[in-house]
CSV table of C-alpha atoms and ligand atoms in Angstrom, one decimal:
chain,number,residue,atom,x,y,z
A,368,MET,CA,29.3,-52.2,26.6
A,369,ASN,CA,26.9,-49.4,26.0
A,370,LYS,CA,29.8,-47.3,24.7
A,371,LEU,CA,30.6,-50.1,22.2
A,372,THR,CA,27.1,-50.2,20.8
A,373,ALA,CA,26.8,-46.4,20.8
A,374,ASP,CA,30.0,-46.3,18.6
A,375,LEU,CA,28.1,-48.4,16.1
A,376,THR,CA,25.2,-46.0,15.8
A,377,VAL,CA,24.8,-44.1,12.5
A,378,SER,CA,22.8,-40.8,12.8
A,379,LYS,CA,20.6,-39.1,10.3
A,380,ALA,CA,23.3,-36.4,9.9
A,381,LYS,CA,25.9,-39.1,9.2
A,382,LEU,CA,23.6,-40.7,6.6
A,383,ASP,CA,23.2,-37.4,4.8
A,384,GLU,CA,26.9,-36.9,4.9
A,385,ILE,CA,27.6,-40.3,3.4
A,386,ALA,CA,25.0,-39.9,0.6
A,387,ASP,CA,26.4,-36.4,-0.2
A,388,PHE,CA,30.0,-37.6,-0.2
A,389,PHE,CA,29.0,-40.5,-2.4
A,390,VAL,CA,27.5,-38.1,-5.0
A,391,LYS,CA,30.6,-35.9,-4.8
A,392,THR,CA,33.2,-38.6,-5.2
A,393,ALA,CA,31.2,-40.7,-7.7
A,394,THR,CA,30.7,-37.6,-9.9
A,395,SER,CA,34.4,-36.9,-10.0
A,396,SER,CA,35.3,-40.6,-10.6
A,397,LEU,CA,32.9,-40.6,-13.7
A,398,ALA,CA,35.0,-37.7,-15.1
A,399,LYS,CA,38.5,-39.0,-14.2
A,400,GLN,CA,40.1,-42.3,-13.4
A,401,THR,CA,41.0,-42.5,-9.7
A,402,GLU,CA,43.6,-44.3,-7.6
A,403,ARG,CA,42.0,-44.1,-4.2
A,404,GLY,CA,38.5,-42.9,-4.9
A,405,ILE,CA,35.4,-44.9,-5.7
A,406,PRO,CA,36.3,-46.6,-9.0
A,407,MET,CA,32.9,-46.1,-11.0
A,408,ILE,CA,34.0,-48.5,-13.8
A,409,PRO,CA,32.2,-48.3,-17.2
A,410,THR,CA,31.0,-51.8,-18.1
A,411,TYR,CA,30.3,-51.5,-21.8
A,412,VAL,CA,26.8,-52.9,-21.1
A,413,THR,CA,24.8,-50.3,-22.9
A,414,LYS,CA,21.2,-51.5,-22.4
A,415,LEU,CA,19.0,-53.4,-20.0
A,416,PRO,CA,17.3,-56.5,-21.2
A,417,THR,CA,13.6,-56.4,-22.2
A,418,GLY,CA,12.7,-59.9,-21.0
A,419,LYS,CA,12.4,-61.1,-24.6
A,420,GLU,CA,16.0,-62.4,-25.0
A,421,LYS,CA,16.2,-66.0,-26.1
A,422,GLY,CA,18.8,-68.8,-26.6
A,423,VAL,CA,21.3,-71.1,-24.9
A,424,PHE,CA,24.3,-69.6,-23.3
A,425,LEU,CA,27.1,-70.6,-20.9
A,426,ALA,CA,27.9,-68.5,-17.9
A,427,CYS,CA,30.5,-68.8,-15.2
A,428,ASP,CA,31.0,-67.0,-11.9
A,429,LEU,CA,34.1,-66.5,-9.9
A,430,GLY,CA,33.0,-65.6,-6.5
A,431,GLY,CA,34.6,-65.5,-3.0
A,432,THR,CA,35.0,-69.2,-2.4
A,433,ASN,CA,33.3,-71.0,-5.4
A,434,PHE,CA,33.5,-71.1,-9.1
A,435,ARG,CA,30.1,-71.8,-10.7
A,436,CYS,CA,29.6,-73.1,-14.2
A,437,CYS,CA,26.1,-72.6,-15.6
A,438,SER,CA,24.2,-73.4,-18.8
A,439,VAL,CA,21.3,-71.0,-19.2
A,440,VAL,CA,18.3,-71.2,-21.4
A,441,LEU,CA,16.6,-67.8,-21.9
A,442,ASN,CA,13.0,-68.5,-22.9
A,443,GLY,CA,12.2,-65.0,-24.2
A,444,ASP,CA,9.4,-64.3,-21.8
A,445,GLY,CA,11.3,-63.3,-18.7
A,446,THR,CA,11.7,-66.9,-17.6
A,447,HIS,CA,14.8,-69.1,-17.8
A,448,LYS,CA,16.1,-72.5,-17.0
A,449,ILE,CA,19.6,-72.8,-15.4
A,450,THR,CA,21.7,-75.9,-14.8
A,451,GLN,CA,24.8,-75.4,-12.8
A,452,ASP,CA,27.8,-77.0,-11.1
A,453,LYS,CA,29.6,-75.4,-8.2
A,454,CYS,CA,33.3,-76.1,-7.8
A,455,HIS,CA,34.9,-75.2,-4.5
A,456,ILE,CA,38.2,-73.3,-5.2
A,457,PRO,CA,41.1,-75.1,-3.5
A,458,GLU,CA,43.5,-73.1,-1.3
A,459,GLU,CA,46.4,-73.8,-3.8
A,460,VAL,CA,44.3,-72.2,-6.6
A,461,LEU,CA,43.3,-69.2,-4.4
A,462,ASN,CA,47.1,-68.7,-3.9
A,463,ALA,CA,48.3,-70.0,-7.3
A,464,LYS,CA,51.9,-69.1,-8.2
A,465,SER,CA,51.0,-67.7,-11.6
A,466,HIS,CA,48.0,-66.5,-13.6
A,467,VAL,CA,48.6,-69.5,-16.0
A,468,GLU,CA,48.0,-72.0,-13.2
A,469,PHE,CA,45.0,-70.0,-11.9
A,470,TYR,CA,43.1,-69.7,-15.3
A,471,ASP,CA,44.1,-73.3,-16.2
A,472,TRP,CA,42.1,-74.5,-13.2
A,473,LEU,CA,39.1,-72.4,-14.2
A,474,ALA,CA,39.4,-73.7,-17.8
A,475,SER,CA,39.4,-77.3,-16.6
A,476,CYS,CA,36.2,-76.7,-14.7
A,477,ILE,CA,34.5,-75.3,-17.8
A,478,GLY,CA,35.9,-78.2,-19.9
A,479,ASP,CA,34.3,-80.8,-17.5
A,480,PHE,CA,31.1,-78.9,-17.4
A,481,VAL,CA,30.7,-78.6,-21.2
A,482,ALA,CA,31.6,-82.3,-21.6
A,483,LYS,CA,28.8,-83.1,-19.1
A,484,GLN,CA,26.1,-80.6,-20.2
A,485,HIS,CA,26.7,-80.3,-23.9
A,486,PRO,CA,28.3,-83.7,-24.8
A,487,ASN,CA,27.2,-83.5,-28.4
A,488,TRP,CA,28.4,-80.0,-29.0
A,489,LYS,CA,30.8,-80.3,-32.1
A,490,SER,CA,33.4,-77.7,-32.8
A,491,ASP,CA,32.1,-77.3,-36.3
A,492,GLN,CA,28.9,-75.8,-34.7
A,493,GLY,CA,31.1,-72.9,-33.7
A,494,LYS,CA,31.8,-72.0,-30.1
A,495,LEU,CA,29.3,-71.7,-27.3
A,496,ARG,CA,29.0,-68.1,-26.2
A,497,MET,CA,29.9,-67.6,-22.5
A,498,GLY,CA,29.4,-64.6,-20.2
A,499,VAL,CA,31.9,-64.5,-17.4
A,500,THR,CA,31.0,-63.0,-14.1
A,501,PHE,CA,34.1,-61.8,-12.3
A,502,SER,CA,33.4,-60.5,-8.9
A,503,TYR,CA,36.5,-58.4,-8.5
A,504,PRO,CA,37.4,-54.9,-9.7
A,505,VAL,CA,38.3,-55.0,-13.4
A,506,ASN,CA,39.0,-51.9,-15.5
A,507,GLN,CA,37.0,-52.7,-18.6
A,508,THR,CA,38.1,-51.6,-22.0
A,509,GLY,CA,35.4,-53.4,-23.9
A,510,LEU,CA,32.5,-55.9,-23.3
A,511,ASN,CA,35.0,-58.8,-23.3
A,512,ARG,CA,38.1,-57.0,-22.4
A,513,GLY,CA,39.4,-55.7,-19.0
A,514,THR,CA,42.4,-55.7,-16.8
A,515,LEU,CA,42.3,-56.8,-13.2
A,516,VAL,CA,42.7,-53.8,-10.8
A,517,ARG,CA,43.2,-55.8,-7.6
A,518,TRP,CA,42.1,-58.9,-5.9
A,519,THR,CA,39.7,-58.6,-2.9
A,520,LYS,CA,38.2,-61.3,-0.6
A,521,LYS,CA,40.3,-64.5,-0.5
A,522,VAL,CA,42.1,-64.7,-3.9
A,523,ASN,CA,45.8,-63.9,-4.0
A,524,VAL,CA,47.4,-64.5,-7.4
A,525,PRO,CA,49.6,-61.3,-7.7
A,526,ASP,CA,50.8,-61.8,-11.2
A,527,ALA,CA,47.2,-61.8,-12.6
A,528,VAL,CA,46.8,-58.2,-11.5
A,529,GLY,CA,47.1,-55.7,-14.4
A,530,ARG,CA,46.5,-58.4,-17.0
A,531,ASP,CA,43.5,-58.9,-19.2
A,532,VAL,CA,41.2,-61.4,-17.6
A,533,CYS,CA,39.4,-62.5,-20.8
A,534,VAL,CA,42.6,-62.9,-22.8
A,535,ASP,CA,44.2,-65.1,-20.1
A,536,PHE,CA,41.1,-67.1,-19.5
A,537,GLN,CA,40.4,-67.6,-23.3
A,538,THR,CA,44.0,-68.7,-23.8
A,539,ALA,CA,43.7,-71.3,-21.1
A,540,MET,CA,40.5,-72.7,-22.7
A,541,ASP,CA,42.0,-72.6,-26.2
A,542,ARG,CA,45.0,-74.6,-24.9
A,543,ARG,CA,42.6,-77.3,-23.9
A,544,ASN,CA,40.5,-77.1,-27.1
A,545,ILE,CA,37.3,-76.2,-25.2
A,546,PRO,CA,34.7,-75.0,-27.7
A,547,VAL,CA,33.8,-71.8,-25.7
A,548,TYR,CA,34.1,-68.2,-26.7
A,549,ILE,CA,34.1,-65.5,-24.0
A,550,ALA,CA,31.5,-63.0,-25.3
A,551,ALA,CA,31.2,-60.8,-22.3
A,552,LEU,CA,32.9,-60.1,-18.9
A,553,ILE,CA,30.7,-58.6,-16.2
A,554,ASN,CA,30.8,-58.0,-12.5
A,555,ASP,CA,28.3,-59.9,-10.3
A,556,THR,CA,26.5,-56.6,-9.6
A,557,THR,CA,26.0,-55.9,-13.3
A,558,GLY,CA,24.7,-59.5,-13.5
A,559,ALA,CA,22.2,-58.8,-10.7
A,560,LEU,CA,21.1,-55.6,-12.4
A,561,LEU,CA,20.5,-57.4,-15.8
A,562,ALA,CA,18.9,-60.4,-14.2
A,563,ARG,CA,16.5,-58.3,-12.2
A,564,SER,CA,15.6,-56.2,-15.2
A,565,TYR,CA,15.0,-59.3,-17.3
A,566,MET,CA,12.6,-60.8,-14.7
A,567,ALA,CA,10.9,-57.5,-14.0
A,568,GLY,CA,10.2,-56.9,-17.8
A,569,GLU,CA,10.0,-53.6,-19.7
A,570,SER,CA,7.6,-51.7,-17.6
A,571,VAL,CA,9.9,-51.6,-14.5
A,572,HIS,CA,13.1,-49.6,-14.4
A,573,THR,CA,15.6,-51.4,-12.1
A,574,LEU,CA,17.9,-48.8,-10.5
A,575,LEU,CA,20.4,-51.0,-8.8
A,576,GLY,CA,21.9,-54.4,-8.8
A,577,MET,CA,23.5,-54.9,-5.4
A,578,ILE,CA,25.6,-57.7,-3.8
A,579,LEU,CA,25.8,-58.1,0.0
A,580,GLY,CA,27.8,-61.3,0.5
A,581,THR,CA,31.4,-62.1,1.1
A,582,GLY,CA,32.0,-58.7,-0.6
A,583,THR,CA,29.7,-55.8,-1.4
A,584,ASN,CA,29.2,-53.7,-4.5
A,585,ALA,CA,26.5,-52.2,-6.7
A,586,ALA,CA,25.9,-51.4,-10.4
A,587,TYR,CA,23.4,-49.0,-12.0
A,588,MET,CA,22.7,-47.5,-15.5
A,589,GLU,CA,24.3,-44.1,-16.1
A,590,ASP,CA,24.0,-41.5,-18.9
A,591,VAL,CA,27.0,-41.9,-21.2
A,592,ALA,CA,27.1,-38.1,-21.3
A,593,LYS,CA,28.0,-38.1,-17.6
A,594,ILE,CA,30.8,-40.7,-17.9
A,595,THR,CA,33.2,-38.2,-19.4
A,596,LYS,CA,36.3,-40.3,-18.7
A,597,LEU,CA,35.2,-42.6,-21.5
A,598,PRO,CA,37.2,-41.8,-24.7
A,599,ALA,CA,35.1,-39.8,-27.2
A,600,GLY,CA,33.3,-42.1,-29.7
A,601,THR,CA,33.4,-45.2,-27.4
A,602,THR,CA,29.7,-45.9,-28.0
A,603,GLN,CA,26.7,-44.6,-29.9
A,604,HIS,CA,24.5,-45.6,-27.1
A,605,LYS,CA,23.0,-43.2,-24.6
A,606,THR,CA,23.4,-45.3,-21.4
A,607,MET,CA,25.9,-47.6,-19.9
A,608,ALA,CA,25.9,-49.7,-16.7
A,609,VAL,CA,28.5,-48.5,-14.2
A,610,ASN,CA,30.1,-50.9,-11.8
A,611,THR,CA,30.6,-48.6,-8.8
A,612,GLU,CA,32.9,-50.9,-6.8
A,613,TRP,CA,31.4,-49.2,-3.8
A,614,GLY,CA,33.5,-51.5,-1.6
A,615,SER,CA,36.2,-48.9,-2.2
A,616,PHE,CA,33.9,-45.9,-1.4
A,617,ASP,CA,35.7,-43.5,0.9
A,618,ASN,CA,39.0,-45.3,1.2
A,619,ASP,CA,40.5,-42.2,2.8
A,620,LEU,CA,37.9,-42.4,5.6
A,621,GLN,CA,36.6,-38.9,5.3
A,622,VAL,CA,33.0,-39.7,6.3
A,623,LEU,CA,32.8,-43.4,7.2
A,624,PRO,CA,32.5,-44.1,10.9
A,625,THR,CA,35.7,-45.9,12.1
A,626,THR,CA,36.1,-47.7,15.4
A,627,ARG,CA,39.3,-49.0,16.7
A,628,PHE,CA,38.0,-52.5,15.7
A,629,ASP,CA,37.7,-51.4,12.0
A,630,ALA,CA,41.2,-50.1,12.1
A,631,ALA,CA,42.6,-53.3,13.6
A,632,ILE,CA,40.8,-55.4,11.0
A,633,ASP,CA,42.1,-53.4,8.1
A,634,LYS,CA,45.7,-54.3,9.2
A,635,LEU,CA,44.8,-58.0,9.1
A,636,THR,CA,43.6,-57.9,5.5
A,637,LEU,CA,45.4,-58.8,2.2
A,638,ASN,CA,44.5,-55.3,0.9
A,639,PRO,CA,45.1,-52.8,3.7
A,640,THR,CA,43.9,-49.2,3.2
A,641,VAL,CA,41.5,-50.0,0.4
A,642,HIS,CA,38.0,-51.4,0.2
A,643,MET,CA,37.2,-49.6,3.4
A,644,PHE,CA,33.4,-49.5,2.9
A,645,GLU,CA,33.3,-53.3,2.4
A,646,LYS,CA,35.3,-53.9,5.6
A,647,ARG,CA,32.4,-52.4,7.6
A,648,ILE,CA,29.7,-54.2,5.8
A,649,SER,CA,30.3,-57.5,4.1
A,650,GLY,CA,30.1,-61.1,5.2
A,651,MET,CA,33.9,-61.4,5.2
A,652,PHE,CA,34.1,-58.9,8.0
A,653,MET,CA,31.1,-58.7,10.3
A,654,GLY,CA,32.1,-61.9,12.2
A,655,GLU,CA,35.6,-60.5,12.7
A,656,ILE,CA,34.2,-57.2,14.0
A,657,LEU,CA,32.3,-59.2,16.6
A,658,ARG,CA,35.5,-61.2,17.5
A,659,GLN,CA,37.5,-58.0,17.9
A,660,MET,CA,34.9,-56.5,20.3
A,661,LEU,CA,34.6,-59.7,22.3
A,662,CYS,CA,38.5,-59.9,22.6
A,663,GLU,CA,38.6,-56.4,24.1
A,664,LEU,CA,35.8,-57.1,26.6
A,665,HIS,CA,37.4,-60.4,27.6
A,666,GLY,CA,40.8,-58.8,27.8
A,667,LYS,CA,39.4,-56.2,30.3
A,668,GLY,CA,37.9,-59.1,32.3
A,669,LEU,CA,34.3,-57.9,31.6
A,670,ILE,CA,33.0,-61.1,30.0
A,671,PHE,CA,33.7,-64.9,29.6
A,672,LYS,CA,35.8,-65.4,32.8
A,673,ASN,CA,36.0,-69.2,32.0
A,674,LEU,CA,36.7,-68.9,28.3
A,675,PRO,CA,39.0,-71.8,27.2
A,676,ALA,CA,42.4,-70.4,26.2
A,677,GLY,CA,42.7,-69.4,22.6
A,678,SER,CA,39.0,-69.6,21.8
A,679,LEU,CA,38.9,-66.0,20.5
A,680,ASP,CA,42.4,-65.7,19.3
A,681,LYS,CA,42.2,-66.7,15.6
A,682,PRO,CA,41.8,-63.7,13.2
A,683,PHE,CA,38.7,-64.2,11.1
A,684,GLY,CA,37.9,-67.2,13.4
A,685,ILE,CA,34.2,-66.1,13.7
A,686,ASP,CA,32.2,-66.4,10.5
A,687,THR,CA,29.5,-63.8,9.8
A,688,ALA,CA,27.0,-66.7,10.1
A,689,THR,CA,27.6,-66.5,13.8
A,690,PRO,CA,26.3,-62.9,14.5
A,691,SER,CA,23.7,-63.6,11.9
A,692,GLN,CA,22.3,-66.6,13.7
A,693,ILE,CA,22.6,-64.8,17.1
A,694,GLU,CA,20.5,-62.0,15.7
A,695,ALA,CA,18.0,-64.5,14.5
A,696,ASP,CA,17.3,-65.8,18.1
A,697,ALA,CA,13.7,-64.9,18.7
A,698,SER,CA,13.5,-66.2,22.3
A,699,SER,CA,13.4,-63.8,25.2
A,700,ASP,CA,16.0,-65.7,27.2
A,701,ASN,CA,18.6,-66.1,24.5
A,702,ILE,CA,18.4,-69.9,24.3
A,703,GLU,CA,19.8,-70.0,20.7
A,704,VAL,CA,22.5,-67.5,21.5
A,705,LYS,CA,23.7,-69.6,24.4
A,706,ALA,CA,23.7,-72.8,22.3
A,707,ILE,CA,25.7,-71.0,19.6
A,708,MET,CA,28.2,-69.7,22.1
A,709,ARG,CA,28.7,-73.2,23.5
A,710,ASP,CA,29.4,-74.5,19.9
A,711,VAL,CA,31.5,-71.6,18.7
A,712,PHE,CA,33.4,-70.5,21.9
A,713,GLY,CA,33.1,-73.6,24.0
A,714,ILE,CA,31.6,-71.8,27.0
A,715,ASN,CA,28.3,-71.7,28.9
A,716,PRO,CA,27.6,-68.0,29.0
A,717,THR,CA,25.6,-66.2,31.7
A,718,SER,CA,22.4,-64.6,30.7
A,719,GLU,CA,24.1,-61.2,30.8
A,720,GLU,CA,26.9,-62.4,28.5
A,721,ALA,CA,24.5,-63.9,26.0
A,722,HIS,CA,22.5,-60.6,26.1
A,723,ALA,CA,25.7,-58.6,25.5
A,724,VAL,CA,26.8,-60.7,22.5
A,725,ARG,CA,23.3,-60.4,21.0
A,726,LYS,CA,23.4,-56.6,21.4
A,727,LEU,CA,26.8,-56.4,19.7
A,728,SER,CA,25.6,-58.6,16.8
A,729,HIS,CA,22.6,-56.5,16.4
A,730,GLY,CA,24.7,-53.3,16.4
A,731,ILE,CA,27.1,-54.7,13.8
A,732,GLY,CA,24.3,-55.8,11.4
A,733,LYS,CA,22.4,-52.5,11.9
A,734,ARG,CA,25.4,-50.3,11.2
A,735,ALA,CA,26.2,-52.3,8.0
A,736,ALA,CA,22.6,-51.9,6.8
A,737,TYR,CA,22.6,-48.2,7.6
A,738,LEU,CA,25.8,-47.7,5.7
A,739,VAL,CA,24.5,-49.5,2.7
A,740,ALA,CA,21.4,-47.3,2.8
A,741,GLY,CA,23.7,-44.3,2.8
A,742,ALA,CA,25.4,-45.5,-0.3
A,743,ILE,CA,22.0,-46.4,-2.0
A,744,GLY,CA,21.0,-42.8,-1.2
A,745,GLY,CA,24.2,-41.7,-3.0
A,746,VAL,CA,23.2,-43.5,-6.2
A,747,VAL,CA,19.6,-42.3,-5.9
A,748,ASN,CA,20.7,-38.7,-5.6
A,749,LEU,CA,23.4,-39.0,-8.3
A,750,THR,CA,20.8,-40.3,-10.8
A,751,ASN,CA,17.9,-38.1,-9.7
A,752,ALA,CA,16.0,-41.3,-9.5
A,753,LEU,CA,13.3,-40.0,-7.2
A,754,GLU,CA,12.3,-37.4,-9.8
A,755,LYS,CA,12.5,-39.9,-12.7
A,756,TYR,CA,10.9,-43.1,-11.5
A,757,GLN,CA,7.8,-43.9,-9.4
A,758,TYR,CA,9.5,-46.9,-7.8
A,759,ILE,CA,13.2,-47.4,-6.9
A,760,ASP,CA,13.6,-51.0,-7.8
A,761,ILE,CA,16.7,-52.7,-6.3
A,762,GLY,CA,17.7,-56.3,-7.0
A,763,GLY,CA,20.0,-57.8,-4.4
A,764,ASP,CA,21.9,-61.0,-3.8
A,765,GLY,CA,24.4,-62.5,-1.4
A,766,SER,CA,24.4,-64.2,2.0
A,767,VAL,CA,24.2,-61.0,4.1
A,768,TYR,CA,21.3,-59.7,2.1
A,769,GLU,CA,19.5,-63.0,2.1
A,770,PHE,CA,20.2,-64.3,5.6
A,771,TYR,CA,21.3,-61.5,8.0
A,772,PRO,CA,18.0,-61.0,10.0
A,773,GLY,CA,16.5,-57.5,9.8
A,774,PHE,CA,18.9,-56.3,7.1
A,775,GLU,CA,16.2,-54.9,4.9
A,776,LYS,CA,14.2,-53.6,7.8
A,777,HIS,CA,17.3,-51.6,9.0
A,778,MET,CA,18.0,-50.4,5.4
A,779,ARG,CA,14.4,-49.1,5.3
A,780,GLU,CA,14.7,-47.4,8.7
A,781,ALA,CA,17.8,-45.6,7.4
A,782,LEU,CA,16.0,-44.7,4.1
A,783,ARG,CA,13.2,-43.2,6.2
A,784,LEU,CA,15.7,-41.1,8.0
A,785,LEU,CA,17.2,-40.0,4.7
A,786,TYR,CA,13.9,-39.4,2.7
A,787,GLY,CA,10.9,-39.6,5.0
A,788,GLU,CA,8.3,-42.3,5.2
A,789,ALA,CA,6.4,-41.7,2.0
A,790,THR,CA,9.5,-41.8,-0.1
A,791,GLU,CA,10.9,-44.9,1.7
A,792,LYS,CA,7.7,-46.8,0.6
A,793,ARG,CA,8.7,-46.2,-3.0
A,794,PHE,CA,11.8,-48.4,-2.6
A,795,LYS,CA,11.3,-52.0,-3.7
A,796,PHE,CA,13.9,-54.6,-2.8
A,797,GLY,CA,13.9,-58.1,-4.3
A,798,ILE,CA,16.2,-61.0,-4.2
A,799,VAL,CA,17.8,-62.0,-7.6
A,800,LYS,CA,18.7,-65.7,-7.2
A,801,ASP,CA,21.4,-66.8,-9.6
A,802,GLY,CA,21.7,-63.2,-10.7
A,803,SER,CA,25.4,-63.7,-11.8
A,804,GLY,CA,24.7,-66.7,-14.0
A,805,ILE,CA,21.6,-65.3,-15.6
A,806,GLY,CA,23.1,-61.8,-15.9
A,807,ALA,CA,26.2,-63.2,-17.6
A,808,ALA,CA,24.1,-65.3,-20.0
A,809,LEU,CA,22.0,-62.2,-20.8
A,810,CYS,CA,25.1,-60.2,-21.5
A,811,ALA,CA,26.4,-62.9,-23.9
A,812,SER,CA,23.0,-62.7,-25.6
A,813,LEU,CA,22.9,-58.9,-25.8
A,814,SER,CA,26.4,-59.0,-27.3
A,815,ALA,CA,25.3,-61.5,-29.9
A,816,GLU,CA,22.4,-59.1,-30.9
A,817,GLU,CA,25.0,-56.4,-31.4
A,818,ALA,CA,27.6,-58.5,-33.2
B,2271,LIG,C1,34.5,-56.9,-5.3
B,2271,LIG,C2,33.4,-56.6,-6.3
B,2271,LIG,C3,32.2,-57.6,-6.2
B,2271,LIG,C4,31.8,-57.6,-4.7
B,2271,LIG,C5,30.6,-58.6,-4.5
B,2271,LIG,C6,33.9,-57.1,-3.9
B,2271,LIG,O1,35.0,-57.5,-3.1
B,2271,LIG,O2,35.5,-55.9,-5.4
B,2271,LIG,O3,33.9,-56.6,-7.7
B,2271,LIG,O4,31.2,-57.1,-7.0
B,2271,LIG,O5,32.9,-58.0,-3.9
B,2271,LIG,O6,31.0,-59.9,-4.8
């Protein structure tokens, strides 16, 4: 047991190594497209909002399990109003036989939403401008152009890979005569970056938009001069947001800590050997890490002697909400932990067992937070942010960020190890609610300014 938790510990030396390796690999990916390295995808978003953007825009967001359609009013003073509908993506759409079937379902949701929220919109008024948040790696070739690199999380529509997301989506909407024009395609992290900047106003420089949910990723503003893989003359602007796709940081596992549980999980995934950073951190995986550890302890006869057969057998059978709720138990005698274990595993654990599960959940969450801090350190060092800005402002979103107890506290602990106490205090973390919707609308608005 102690050995298991020790294996989850991330030392100061390891944090330094992660931050250094991040700088090294990110720098080389800014210069040259990479197959296995961290992708560092240019987004064609060339400026951050000022807070003064105005207008009505549509936005939609394809996330891990839901598709959200939003209508966003930007008031021009850093505030906004958002109306949204959430559609649960059915299994048959997640595994659609063709891209046509897949985008047709997305288009039908947009059609229903527009009919409901903008019933009087006439096609002679032109098309409503929409920003699309697509939370998967897309190789962008323009603000509203980009080919899908791979699916992550739970979507599995192989023939959509390598195709232009906007073209296929727009074609599906045109087939249905939906009066909507895709003005911009962004990643949810770029959305978080833009939304946080809009809300913070001109006086604050937001360094990072970060998602810690079913998947994980971050986006930041980079000097165009450093993104040398961009074809010459791509833009006149000096900066561009980069979608790091840090879920794929260190796919070759040169510095990331790897336990036998991480290795076993990778084999169970739809995308083995890639997105290795994400598989140690995100909401899709932390519950599974706990399950793998408990299976081993149970198999060795060390815990849960009376476990009903099969309770721990199902891969991904433990949601990350479970270790998260376990970690939230504030009682000294693990009352909540015991109740959760009755519900989830169907057993009455002993106090020692409850204590053990709690320790593991703590270790899994803490390791994830430390690894995220290592990658944040990578972006901070890559951009020389500590020399340039007084505060390192980070906008975050996602279930792990919002609900996993102690996540920020642990990230801060790790940042203290990396930079010392005084510098850690210069980091500001804030939640960006609805970041993808607002960010996509902002992007549609910024693209209108440039059109
Ligand atoms: C995807 C990213 C996305 C992140 C958070 C990852 O699995 O590759 O594009 O930003 O999840 O949603």
